[in-house]
Amino acid sequence: LLFWCYFFYRVLRTHVPPETLSSSWGEGAVPVEEKAVTPSWTDVKKISRKKKQDIAQLYAPETRLILENAYLFAEKAGSTVVTPPHIFAALLTNEHVQSIFIRLGISGAVLQEKLKKLFTKGQPHSVPAVSADISQILFHAYEEAVQAKQLVIHPTELLLSTVKQSEPLQEIIYDLEID
């Protein structure tokens, strides 16, 4: 009986919907499109706790898995930092992202071959840091989800923000004649 109670509890907890995205950052917040200047860390520290949002909880489980895989790719490659190509490589393992490229007529093998040129070799199993580009990608994915009125941040928003943040990835996409 105890087993079935625990099993029932775990099933219910796995189906709890994550927090939903908010379209504004608190009362009196300026919409994302109208913000001309990115606030500094000192400005962020001045924001009250009530107005701060933890966007990490808004990432879908499959998107979190992609981010974890990107970190593991960087670690296995011996990279000192996690870069946008690591996230892009991890995105290519997701079936939703794969289906996007299949619809565009792009083979995953072709993309992975082009991505190999962007990775730097280092010492295997080193602890990579998170680059500033990755932080920007995470925030841009949040903004994309808010603008698309999504409840959570899906891999498609992460794909879009990753390509927007990295010029080498944009060049690869352009070379494959994708607009």
PDB file of C-alpha atoms in Angstrom:
ATOM      1  CA  LEU A   1       0.000   0.000   0.000  1.00  0.00           C
ATOM      2  CA  LEU A   2       2.843   2.380   0.859  1.00  0.00           C
ATOM      3  CA  PHE A   3       4.419   1.719  -2.540  1.00  0.00           C
ATOM      4  CA  TRP A   4       1.192   2.599  -4.380  1.00  0.00           C
ATOM      5  CA  CYS A   5       0.757   5.801  -2.379  1.00  0.00           C
ATOM      6  CA  TYR A   6       4.296   6.889  -3.217  1.00  0.00           C
ATOM      7  CA  PHE A   7       3.838   5.890  -6.869  1.00  0.00           C
ATOM      8  CA  PHE A   8       0.598   7.894  -7.096  1.00  0.00           C
ATOM      9  CA  TYR A   9       2.296  10.902  -5.481  1.00  0.00           C
ATOM     10  CA  ARG A  10       5.207  10.759  -7.965  1.00  0.00           C
ATOM     11  CA  VAL A  11       2.834  10.558 -10.941  1.00  0.00           C
ATOM     12  CA  LEU A  12       0.934  13.590  -9.703  1.00  0.00           C
ATOM     13  CA  ARG A  13       4.141  15.579  -9.070  1.00  0.00           C
ATOM     14  CA  THR A  14       5.526  14.900 -12.559  1.00  0.00           C
ATOM     15  CA  HIS A  15       2.388  16.329 -14.133  1.00  0.00           C
ATOM     16  CA  VAL A  16       2.383  19.577 -12.160  1.00  0.00           C
ATOM     17  CA  PRO A  17       2.483  22.396 -14.728  1.00  0.00           C
ATOM     18  CA  PRO A  18       5.514  24.657 -14.387  1.00  0.00           C
ATOM     19  CA  GLU A  19       5.124  28.309 -13.557  1.00  0.00           C
ATOM     20  CA  THR A  20       3.841  30.318 -16.464  1.00  0.00           C
ATOM     21  CA  LEU A  21       5.568  33.211 -18.142  1.00  0.00           C
ATOM     22  CA  SER A  22       4.645  36.710 -17.202  1.00  0.00           C
ATOM     23  CA  SER A  23       4.347  39.284 -19.941  1.00  0.00           C
ATOM     24  CA  SER A  24       5.774  42.045 -17.778  1.00  0.00           C
ATOM     25  CA  TRP A  25       8.462  42.317 -15.145  1.00  0.00           C
ATOM     26  CA  GLY A  26       6.279  43.749 -12.433  1.00  0.00           C
ATOM     27  CA  GLU A  27       4.196  46.854 -12.022  1.00  0.00           C
ATOM     28  CA  GLY A  28       5.360  49.782 -14.089  1.00  0.00           C
ATOM     29  CA  ALA A  29       7.721  47.598 -16.114  1.00  0.00           C
ATOM     30  CA  VAL A  30       8.647  48.666 -19.609  1.00  0.00           C
ATOM     31  CA  PRO A  31       7.826  46.085 -22.313  1.00  0.00           C
ATOM     32  CA  VAL A  32      10.807  44.118 -23.633  1.00  0.00           C
ATOM     33  CA  GLU A  33      10.706  45.766 -27.072  1.00  0.00           C
ATOM     34  CA  GLU A  34      10.957  49.267 -25.597  1.00  0.00           C
ATOM     35  CA  LYS A  35      14.020  48.664 -23.422  1.00  0.00           C
ATOM     36  CA  ALA A  36      16.904  50.388 -25.129  1.00  0.00           C
ATOM     37  CA  VAL A  37      19.595  49.796 -22.527  1.00  0.00           C
ATOM     38  CA  THR A  38      20.399  46.562 -20.735  1.00  0.00           C
ATOM     39  CA  PRO A  39      20.535  47.249 -16.997  1.00  0.00           C
ATOM     40  CA  SER A  40      23.826  46.802 -15.176  1.00  0.00           C
ATOM     41  CA  TRP A  41      24.260  44.420 -12.236  1.00  0.00           C
ATOM     42  CA  THR A  42      24.051  47.350  -9.830  1.00  0.00           C
ATOM     43  CA  ASP A  43      20.663  48.246 -11.335  1.00  0.00           C
ATOM     44  CA  VAL A  44      19.543  44.634 -11.036  1.00  0.00           C
ATOM     45  CA  LYS A  45      20.559  44.522  -7.373  1.00  0.00           C
ATOM     46  CA  LYS A  46      18.316  47.525  -6.688  1.00  0.00           C
ATOM     47  CA  ILE A  47      15.191  45.714  -7.950  1.00  0.00           C
ATOM     48  CA  SER A  48      12.978  44.586  -5.090  1.00  0.00           C
ATOM     49  CA  ARG A  49      12.513  40.885  -4.471  1.00  0.00           C
ATOM     50  CA  LYS A  50       8.848  41.084  -5.413  1.00  0.00           C
ATOM     51  CA  LYS A  51       9.677  42.293  -8.921  1.00  0.00           C
ATOM     52  CA  LYS A  52      12.472  39.791  -9.617  1.00  0.00           C
ATOM     53  CA  GLN A  53      11.623  36.661 -11.566  1.00  0.00           C
ATOM     54  CA  ASP A  54      13.408  33.315 -11.550  1.00  0.00           C
ATOM     55  CA  ILE A  55      13.248  32.388 -15.220  1.00  0.00           C
ATOM     56  CA  ALA A  56      15.093  29.091 -14.646  1.00  0.00           C
ATOM     57  CA  GLN A  57      11.824  27.520 -13.489  1.00  0.00           C
ATOM     58  CA  LEU A  58      10.145  28.550 -16.745  1.00  0.00           C
ATOM     59  CA  TYR A  59      12.303  26.355 -18.969  1.00  0.00           C
ATOM     60  CA  ALA A  60      10.554  23.195 -20.155  1.00  0.00           C
ATOM     61  CA  PRO A  61      12.167  19.958 -18.923  1.00  0.00           C
ATOM     62  CA  GLU A  62      13.396  19.099 -22.426  1.00  0.00           C
ATOM     63  CA  THR A  63      14.977  22.555 -22.729  1.00  0.00           C
ATOM     64  CA  ARG A  64      16.754  22.065 -19.409  1.00  0.00           C
ATOM     65  CA  LEU A  65      18.028  18.717 -20.666  1.00  0.00           C
ATOM     66  CA  ILE A  66      19.418  20.422 -23.760  1.00  0.00           C
ATOM     67  CA  LEU A  67      21.269  22.935 -21.592  1.00  0.00           C
ATOM     68  CA  GLU A  68      22.670  20.127 -19.463  1.00  0.00           C
ATOM     69  CA  ASN A  69      23.821  18.297 -22.603  1.00  0.00           C
ATOM     70  CA  ALA A  70      25.496  21.463 -23.880  1.00  0.00           C
ATOM     71  CA  TYR A  71      27.475  21.659 -20.663  1.00  0.00           C
ATOM     72  CA  LEU A  72      28.423  17.990 -20.961  1.00  0.00           C
ATOM     73  CA  PHE A  73      29.497  18.488 -24.606  1.00  0.00           C
ATOM     74  CA  ALA A  74      31.773  21.320 -23.521  1.00  0.00           C
ATOM     75  CA  GLU A  75      33.135  19.271 -20.640  1.00  0.00           C
ATOM     76  CA  LYS A  76      33.885  16.227 -22.828  1.00  0.00           C
ATOM     77  CA  ALA A  77      35.529  18.412 -25.448  1.00  0.00           C
ATOM     78  CA  GLY A  78      37.720  19.993 -22.807  1.00  0.00           C
ATOM     79  CA  SER A  79      36.459  23.490 -23.559  1.00  0.00           C
ATOM     80  CA  THR A  80      37.136  26.136 -20.957  1.00  0.00           C
ATOM     81  CA  VAL A  81      33.730  27.775 -21.584  1.00  0.00           C
ATOM     82  CA  VAL A  82      30.314  26.674 -22.808  1.00  0.00           C
ATOM     83  CA  THR A  83      29.678  28.493 -26.077  1.00  0.00           C
ATOM     84  CA  PRO A  84      26.692  28.879 -28.433  1.00  0.00           C
ATOM     85  CA  PRO A  85      27.974  26.068 -30.707  1.00  0.00           C
ATOM     86  CA  HIS A  86      27.768  23.706 -27.720  1.00  0.00           C
ATOM     87  CA  ILE A  87      24.122  24.661 -27.209  1.00  0.00           C
ATOM     88  CA  PHE A  88      23.464  24.320 -30.944  1.00  0.00           C
ATOM     89  CA  ALA A  89      25.026  20.839 -30.954  1.00  0.00           C
ATOM     90  CA  ALA A  90      22.867  19.866 -27.980  1.00  0.00           C
ATOM     91  CA  LEU A  91      19.802  21.291 -29.718  1.00  0.00           C
ATOM     92  CA  LEU A  92      20.457  18.973 -32.663  1.00  0.00           C
ATOM     93  CA  THR A  93      19.805  16.008 -30.357  1.00  0.00           C
ATOM     94  CA  ASN A  94      16.234  17.202 -29.702  1.00  0.00           C
ATOM     95  CA  GLU A  95      13.563  15.677 -31.930  1.00  0.00           C
ATOM     96  CA  HIS A  96      11.627  18.955 -32.295  1.00  0.00           C
ATOM     97  CA  VAL A  97      14.733  20.765 -33.522  1.00  0.00           C
ATOM     98  CA  GLN A  98      15.646  17.825 -35.752  1.00  0.00           C
ATOM     99  CA  SER A  99      12.208  17.983 -37.345  1.00  0.00           C
ATOM    100  CA  ILE A 100      12.693  21.693 -38.089  1.00  0.00           C
ATOM    101  CA  PHE A 101      15.894  20.994 -39.990  1.00  0.00           C
ATOM    102  CA  ILE A 102      14.384  17.956 -41.734  1.00  0.00           C
ATOM    103  CA  ARG A 103      11.546  20.160 -42.988  1.00  0.00           C
ATOM    104  CA  LEU A 104      14.166  22.586 -44.282  1.00  0.00           C
ATOM    105  CA  GLY A 105      15.910  19.719 -46.090  1.00  0.00           C
ATOM    106  CA  ILE A 106      19.057  19.922 -43.945  1.00  0.00           C
ATOM    107  CA  SER A 107      20.746  16.761 -42.729  1.00  0.00           C
ATOM    108  CA  GLY A 108      21.851  16.654 -39.117  1.00  0.00           C
ATOM    109  CA  ALA A 109      25.145  15.093 -40.222  1.00  0.00           C
ATOM    110  CA  VAL A 110      25.880  18.099 -42.449  1.00  0.00           C
ATOM    111  CA  LEU A 111      25.231  20.492 -39.558  1.00  0.00           C
ATOM    112  CA  GLN A 112      27.365  18.485 -37.157  1.00  0.00           C
ATOM    113  CA  GLU A 113      30.232  18.393 -39.658  1.00  0.00           C
ATOM    114  CA  LYS A 114      30.147  22.180 -39.981  1.00  0.00           C
ATOM    115  CA  LEU A 115      29.906  22.577 -36.199  1.00  0.00           C
ATOM    116  CA  LYS A 116      33.101  20.570 -35.607  1.00  0.00           C
ATOM    117  CA  LYS A 117      35.094  23.482 -37.018  1.00  0.00           C
ATOM    118  CA  LEU A 118      33.781  25.785 -34.268  1.00  0.00           C
ATOM    119  CA  PHE A 119      34.909  23.647 -31.328  1.00  0.00           C
ATOM    120  CA  THR A 120      38.299  24.119 -29.754  1.00  0.00           C
ATOM    121  CA  LYS A 121      40.163  21.176 -28.308  1.00  0.00           C
ATOM    122  CA  GLY A 122      41.243  21.252 -24.715  1.00  0.00           C
ATOM    123  CA  GLN A 123      41.783  18.944 -21.816  1.00  0.00           C
ATOM    124  CA  PRO A 124      38.995  16.359 -21.523  1.00  0.00           C
ATOM    125  CA  HIS A 125      36.781  16.567 -18.450  1.00  0.00           C
ATOM    126  CA  SER A 126      37.803  20.090 -17.517  1.00  0.00           C
ATOM    127  CA  VAL A 127      35.180  22.198 -15.756  1.00  0.00           C
ATOM    128  CA  PRO A 128      33.847  24.725 -18.269  1.00  0.00           C
ATOM    129  CA  ALA A 129      32.558  28.132 -17.288  1.00  0.00           C
ATOM    130  CA  VAL A 130      29.450  29.707 -18.757  1.00  0.00           C
ATOM    131  CA  SER A 131      30.236  32.425 -21.300  1.00  0.00           C
ATOM    132  CA  ALA A 132      28.459  35.785 -21.390  1.00  0.00           C
ATOM    133  CA  ASP A 133      26.868  34.711 -24.683  1.00  0.00           C
ATOM    134  CA  ILE A 134      25.123  31.837 -22.919  1.00  0.00           C
ATOM    135  CA  SER A 135      23.615  34.188 -20.347  1.00  0.00           C
ATOM    136  CA  GLN A 136      22.337  36.391 -23.156  1.00  0.00           C
ATOM    137  CA  ILE A 137      20.926  33.360 -24.984  1.00  0.00           C
ATOM    138  CA  LEU A 138      18.982  32.317 -21.888  1.00  0.00           C
ATOM    139  CA  PHE A 139      17.469  35.773 -21.426  1.00  0.00           C
ATOM    140  CA  HIS A 140      16.702  36.136 -25.144  1.00  0.00           C
ATOM    141  CA  ALA A 141      14.944  32.756 -25.125  1.00  0.00           C
ATOM    142  CA  TYR A 142      12.799  34.035 -22.268  1.00  0.00           C
ATOM    143  CA  GLU A 143      11.992  37.199 -24.224  1.00  0.00           C
ATOM    144  CA  GLU A 144      11.122  35.156 -27.328  1.00  0.00           C
ATOM    145  CA  ALA A 145       8.747  33.000 -25.285  1.00  0.00           C
ATOM    146  CA  VAL A 146       7.069  36.071 -23.767  1.00  0.00           C
ATOM    147  CA  GLN A 147       6.620  37.656 -27.197  1.00  0.00           C
ATOM    148  CA  ALA A 148       5.197  34.391 -28.574  1.00  0.00           C
ATOM    149  CA  LYS A 149       2.876  34.161 -25.537  1.00  0.00           C
ATOM    150  CA  GLN A 150       4.264  30.735 -24.626  1.00  0.00           C
ATOM    151  CA  LEU A 151       3.664  29.326 -21.158  1.00  0.00           C
ATOM    152  CA  VAL A 152       7.166  27.841 -20.923  1.00  0.00           C
ATOM    153  CA  ILE A 153      10.440  28.201 -22.807  1.00  0.00           C
ATOM    154  CA  HIS A 154      10.675  25.462 -25.446  1.00  0.00           C
ATOM    155  CA  PRO A 155      13.702  24.293 -27.463  1.00  0.00           C
ATOM    156  CA  THR A 156      12.506  26.325 -30.454  1.00  0.00           C
ATOM    157  CA  GLU A 157      12.937  29.594 -28.542  1.00  0.00           C
ATOM    158  CA  LEU A 158      16.352  28.416 -27.394  1.00  0.00           C
ATOM    159  CA  LEU A 159      17.290  27.577 -31.008  1.00  0.00           C
ATOM    160  CA  LEU A 160      16.215  30.989 -32.238  1.00  0.00           C
ATOM    161  CA  SER A 161      18.072  32.888 -29.519  1.00  0.00           C
ATOM    162  CA  THR A 162      21.208  30.742 -29.954  1.00  0.00           C
ATOM    163  CA  VAL A 163      21.436  31.443 -33.678  1.00  0.00           C
ATOM    164  CA  LYS A 164      20.727  35.156 -33.139  1.00  0.00           C
ATOM    165  CA  GLN A 165      23.544  35.396 -30.574  1.00  0.00           C
ATOM    166  CA  SER A 166      26.283  33.666 -32.602  1.00  0.00           C
ATOM    167  CA  GLU A 167      27.665  35.009 -35.874  1.00  0.00           C
ATOM    168  CA  PRO A 168      29.486  31.750 -36.757  1.00  0.00           C
ATOM    169  CA  LEU A 169      26.194  29.863 -36.399  1.00  0.00           C
ATOM    170  CA  GLN A 170      24.468  32.480 -38.544  1.00  0.00           C
ATOM    171  CA  GLU A 171      27.118  31.942 -41.217  1.00  0.00           C
ATOM    172  CA  ILE A 172      26.558  28.171 -41.140  1.00  0.00           C
ATOM    173  CA  ILE A 173      22.813  28.685 -41.498  1.00  0.00           C
ATOM    174  CA  TYR A 174      23.377  31.182 -44.307  1.00  0.00           C
ATOM    175  CA  ASP A 175      25.786  28.798 -46.107  1.00  0.00           C
ATOM    176  CA  LEU A 176      23.041  26.165 -46.036  1.00  0.00           C
ATOM    177  CA  GLU A 177      20.759  28.746 -47.741  1.00  0.00           C
ATOM    178  CA  ILE A 178      18.344  29.131 -44.846  1.00  0.00           C
ATOM    179  CA  ASP A 179      16.972  32.637 -44.374  1.00  0.00           C
TER     180      ASP A 179
END
